[in-house]
Amino acid sequence: MSAEILNGKSLAADMRLDIASQVADLKEKTGITPGLGVILVGVDPASTSYITAKERACEEAGMYSEDVRLPAETTENEILALVQKMNNDPKINGILVQLPLPKHISESAVINAIAPEKDVDGFTPVNVGRMMIGQTCFLPCTPHGIIQMLLKAGVETSGKNAVVVGRSNIVGKPVAQLLMRKAEGGNATVTVCHTGTKDLKSFTLQADILVVAAGRPNTVTGDMIKPGATVIDVGVNRIPDETRPRGYRLAGDVDFESAKERASLITPVPGGVGPMTITMLLYNTLESARRATEK
Ligand code: GUN
């Protein structure tokens, strides 16, 4: 058996066309162009390429984007002041501070400084708390993108066993939360595995839906997958490869070759979850602009 590929790239392209037409509509009706403020500190190559992709997607959707790239030595106070400025800028509906930040800066202090109504990443305690208790909020982009992919692919989640590998604030914890919600794309029985889990395979073999966000290549191999499962690979690992023009290739956290022989549906890396993350960022920024017009 060879799994069907869950193509995030084409799904994201369809959703972005729809978002672009809604942006044009909003502009025509209200004169407002949704705006995203992006802050990148340092020169981490992966973060730089994510940010570039996010900005390009904004422009393609007809949104305004403001890009601030700062040196790694920037102080926490300078970043806090910039966040404050964006909080008060009516052209900016969404603020994105790319993580991770350099070690001398407190990520929680910076996240806490973002106005919850502009927190299109869904990282502030207010949005995290609202998500937890089912109130209106900005859902974090990667977990929301994963749920959208499952919905669009017609994957039943209700009553199924979902196993999440990884407990990060950005993916593992929130995707577990969304999968357990009593809502469309949720109502699953969710298990969260992490570096403290003993015998990971005994859990992953129970998964009808397996979400892997461990940050380590080959965390899951084919023998760890329940036959017929849906596998969502969130990992983006740069594997040195001199035969490639950039000197590396991208690999997920799942060994794709062995996994596709057991799964029925699997996301590739690249071209799986990544494009959906960016799409949900556009979705949240549009939503934020809409809410701003309603005030
Ligand atoms: N770093 C890795 N993923 C993300 C994300 O979705 N948002 C931000 N701000 N930083 C990240």
XYZ file of C-alpha atoms and ligand atoms in Angstrom:
306
model
C 0.000 0.000 0.000
C 1.245 3.473 -0.775
C -0.390 6.412 0.950
C -2.219 9.208 -0.781
C -0.347 12.497 -0.473
C -2.104 15.269 1.447
C -0.952 18.204 -0.642
C -0.841 21.315 1.532
C 0.536 23.422 -1.269
C -2.469 23.127 -3.554
C -4.936 23.361 -0.678
C -3.180 26.497 0.554
C -3.201 27.987 -2.956
C -7.000 27.535 -3.176
C -7.546 29.090 0.250
C -5.250 32.013 -0.551
C -7.224 32.839 -3.700
C -10.354 32.957 -1.581
C -8.640 35.139 1.035
C -7.346 37.499 -1.697
C -10.857 37.989 -3.007
C -12.130 38.708 0.516
C -9.297 41.223 1.008
C -10.319 42.985 -2.224
C -13.928 43.001 -1.023
C -13.010 44.486 2.346
C -10.918 47.183 0.666
C -13.747 48.105 -1.648
C -16.377 48.245 1.082
C -14.367 49.881 3.878
C -11.178 51.286 2.320
C -9.174 49.178 4.767
C -6.210 47.079 3.644
C -5.325 44.362 6.173
C -1.766 44.939 7.405
C 0.770 42.599 8.980
C 3.772 43.803 10.985
C 6.647 41.337 10.988
C 9.605 41.436 13.371
C 12.658 39.257 12.862
C 15.613 39.465 15.239
C 18.890 37.935 14.070
C 19.787 36.070 10.910
C 18.700 32.472 11.539
C 18.424 31.114 7.965
C 15.243 29.092 8.569
C 13.485 32.039 10.267
C 14.620 34.369 7.479
C 13.164 32.106 4.814
C 9.851 31.674 6.742
C 9.531 35.423 7.120
C 10.244 36.045 3.460
C 7.576 33.499 2.484
C 5.058 35.088 4.887
C 5.645 38.551 3.450
C 5.390 37.357 -0.128
C 2.110 35.609 0.668
C 0.780 38.837 2.229
C 1.569 40.811 -0.872
C 0.039 38.174 -3.138
C -3.155 38.336 -1.079
C -3.270 42.128 -1.540
C -2.365 42.838 2.086
C 0.021 45.441 3.431
C 3.117 44.183 5.194
C 5.730 45.968 7.238
C 8.967 44.128 7.681
C 11.409 44.992 10.480
C 14.609 42.960 10.532
C 16.850 43.677 13.485
C 20.378 42.560 14.402
C 20.789 39.748 16.953
C 22.198 42.260 19.496
C 18.921 44.232 19.658
C 17.815 44.705 23.267
C 14.559 43.439 24.733
C 13.479 47.025 25.410
C 13.962 47.978 21.773
C 11.769 45.071 20.688
C 9.133 45.894 23.302
C 9.061 49.502 22.056
C 8.611 48.320 18.468
C 5.769 45.984 19.447
C 4.137 48.881 21.293
C 4.445 51.071 18.197
C 2.772 48.384 16.072
C 0.061 47.929 18.735
C -0.798 51.611 18.246
C -0.494 51.702 14.455
C -3.896 51.510 12.731
C -2.291 50.263 9.477
C -1.173 47.125 11.328
C -3.870 44.549 12.100
C -1.582 41.671 12.929
C 1.813 41.462 14.633
C 4.159 38.552 14.128
C 7.393 38.252 16.076
C 9.277 35.330 14.567
C 10.397 32.784 17.158
C 12.823 31.728 18.445
C 14.288 35.003 19.676
C 17.968 35.326 20.668
C 18.681 33.945 24.154
C 19.098 37.341 25.866
C 15.489 38.272 25.062
C 12.561 36.944 27.065
C 10.101 35.429 24.586
C 7.293 35.567 27.093
C 7.892 39.284 27.792
C 7.719 40.019 24.055
C 4.644 37.833 23.459
C 2.887 39.379 26.463
C 3.470 42.835 24.964
C 1.479 42.062 21.789
C -2.077 43.416 21.942
C -4.348 40.320 21.976
C -6.522 41.848 19.225
C -3.447 41.956 16.937
C -2.008 38.605 18.032
C -2.517 36.788 14.722
C -0.116 34.029 15.837
C -2.463 33.209 18.726
C 0.478 33.112 21.148
C -0.561 35.573 23.861
C -1.937 34.207 27.141
C -5.310 35.823 26.370
C -5.696 33.971 23.047
C -4.284 30.709 24.408
C -6.723 30.893 27.327
C -9.660 31.724 25.079
C -8.835 28.805 22.793
C -8.683 26.514 25.818
C -12.225 27.394 26.901
C -13.744 27.695 23.428
C -14.111 31.466 23.214
C -13.595 33.558 20.076
C -9.857 34.028 19.558
C -7.078 33.836 17.009
C -6.144 30.197 16.643
C -2.403 29.516 16.259
C -1.534 29.118 12.594
C 0.129 25.692 12.337
C -2.450 23.846 14.508
C -5.308 25.616 12.733
C -3.759 24.769 9.346
C -3.556 21.107 10.359
C -7.243 21.014 11.327
C -8.175 22.702 8.048
C -6.173 20.091 6.113
C -7.923 17.250 7.925
C -11.321 18.825 7.261
C -10.663 19.511 3.575
C -9.320 15.973 3.080
C -12.471 14.579 4.687
C -10.578 12.855 7.511
C -12.988 11.894 10.307
C -11.598 12.962 13.688
C -14.637 12.437 15.894
C -14.217 9.373 18.095
C -10.799 8.601 16.600
C -7.507 8.171 18.408
C -5.228 11.129 17.742
C -1.638 11.015 18.934
C 0.499 14.155 18.983
C 4.259 13.765 19.264
C 5.702 16.983 20.727
C 4.494 19.397 23.388
C 5.661 22.804 22.124
C 3.568 25.905 22.750
C 3.538 26.592 18.995
C 2.285 23.211 17.755
C 2.031 20.224 20.111
C -0.055 21.673 22.940
C -2.455 23.724 20.795
C -3.035 21.040 18.146
C -3.879 18.576 20.924
C -6.342 21.132 22.267
C -8.002 21.638 18.867
C -8.230 17.907 18.177
C -10.045 17.373 21.469
C -12.487 20.297 21.070
C -16.122 19.371 20.751
C -16.214 20.856 17.260
C -15.751 20.024 13.604
C -12.258 18.645 13.086
C -12.106 17.738 16.770
C -13.827 15.394 19.235
C -10.902 12.963 19.035
C -9.383 11.075 21.949
C -5.988 12.735 22.200
C -2.705 11.476 23.599
C 0.333 13.756 23.769
C 3.760 12.083 23.651
C 7.038 13.884 24.322
C 10.686 13.320 25.208
C 9.615 11.860 28.562
C 7.400 9.220 26.903
C 8.529 5.647 27.399
C 7.918 3.326 24.435
C 6.719 5.937 21.934
C 5.858 3.229 19.414
C 3.233 1.665 21.686
C 1.337 4.986 21.529
C 1.869 5.886 17.871
C 0.610 2.431 16.814
C -2.774 3.347 18.350
C -3.103 6.528 16.288
C -5.750 6.884 13.600
C -4.393 10.415 13.232
C -0.733 10.965 14.019
C 0.656 14.497 14.258
C 4.432 14.633 14.584
C 5.981 17.900 15.753
C 9.088 16.686 17.542
C 11.721 18.787 15.761
C 13.866 15.739 15.022
C 14.147 13.754 11.779
C 13.112 10.082 11.783
C 11.263 10.381 15.096
C 8.560 8.222 13.520
C 9.287 5.380 11.109
C 6.878 3.179 9.156
C 6.862 0.374 11.734
C 5.475 2.873 14.311
C 2.400 3.714 12.224
C -0.987 2.006 12.426
C -1.871 0.672 8.954
C -4.266 3.111 7.267
C -3.497 6.056 9.578
C -3.420 9.712 8.572
C 0.050 11.140 9.222
C 0.699 14.861 9.570
C 4.397 15.708 9.570
C 5.117 19.141 11.023
C 8.923 18.821 11.053
C 11.179 20.972 8.896
C 14.749 19.753 9.276
C 17.670 20.832 7.125
C 19.743 17.771 6.276
C 23.216 18.561 4.876
C 23.377 17.343 1.260
C 26.192 18.533 -0.982
C 24.386 17.325 -4.101
C 21.705 20.014 -3.591
C 22.190 23.592 -4.824
C 21.727 24.990 -1.288
C 23.842 22.311 0.356
C 20.897 20.806 2.245
C 17.581 19.094 1.711
C 14.441 19.409 3.818
C 13.098 16.444 5.744
C 10.225 16.128 8.167
C 10.142 14.345 11.515
C 8.683 11.244 9.855
C 10.652 8.857 7.650
C 8.503 9.451 4.576
C 9.608 6.431 2.545
C 8.700 3.812 5.164
C 5.709 5.785 6.487
C 3.957 6.007 3.121
C 3.858 2.216 2.957
C 1.730 2.066 6.126
C -0.313 5.286 6.183
C -3.340 5.894 3.992
C -2.803 9.665 3.875
C 0.424 11.551 4.581
C 1.718 15.128 4.313
C 5.006 15.626 2.448
C 7.860 17.897 3.564
C 8.105 20.381 1.973
C 4.649 21.106 0.556
C 2.542 19.796 3.430
C 1.845 21.715 6.630
C 4.165 24.681 5.882
C 2.032 26.400 3.219
C -1.059 25.955 5.408
C 0.627 27.737 8.338
C 1.175 30.812 6.189
C -2.372 30.635 4.863
C -3.848 30.664 8.358
C -1.706 33.707 9.162
C -3.336 35.519 6.239
C -6.738 34.291 7.427
C -6.166 35.668 10.936
C -4.833 38.992 9.637
C -7.904 39.430 7.429
C -10.135 38.523 10.380
C -8.349 41.061 12.579
C -8.841 43.789 9.969
C -12.525 42.899 9.748
C -12.913 43.146 13.502
C -11.144 46.529 13.438
C -13.737 47.847 10.952
C -16.541 46.698 13.229
C -15.281 48.726 16.177
N 8.497 29.965 14.683
C 8.109 28.752 14.217
N 6.800 28.763 13.891
C 6.342 30.008 14.149
C 5.065 30.618 14.016
O 4.062 30.028 13.593
N 5.013 31.931 14.395
C 6.094 32.606 14.877
N 5.930 33.875 15.249
N 7.290 32.051 15.034
C 7.411 30.760 14.663
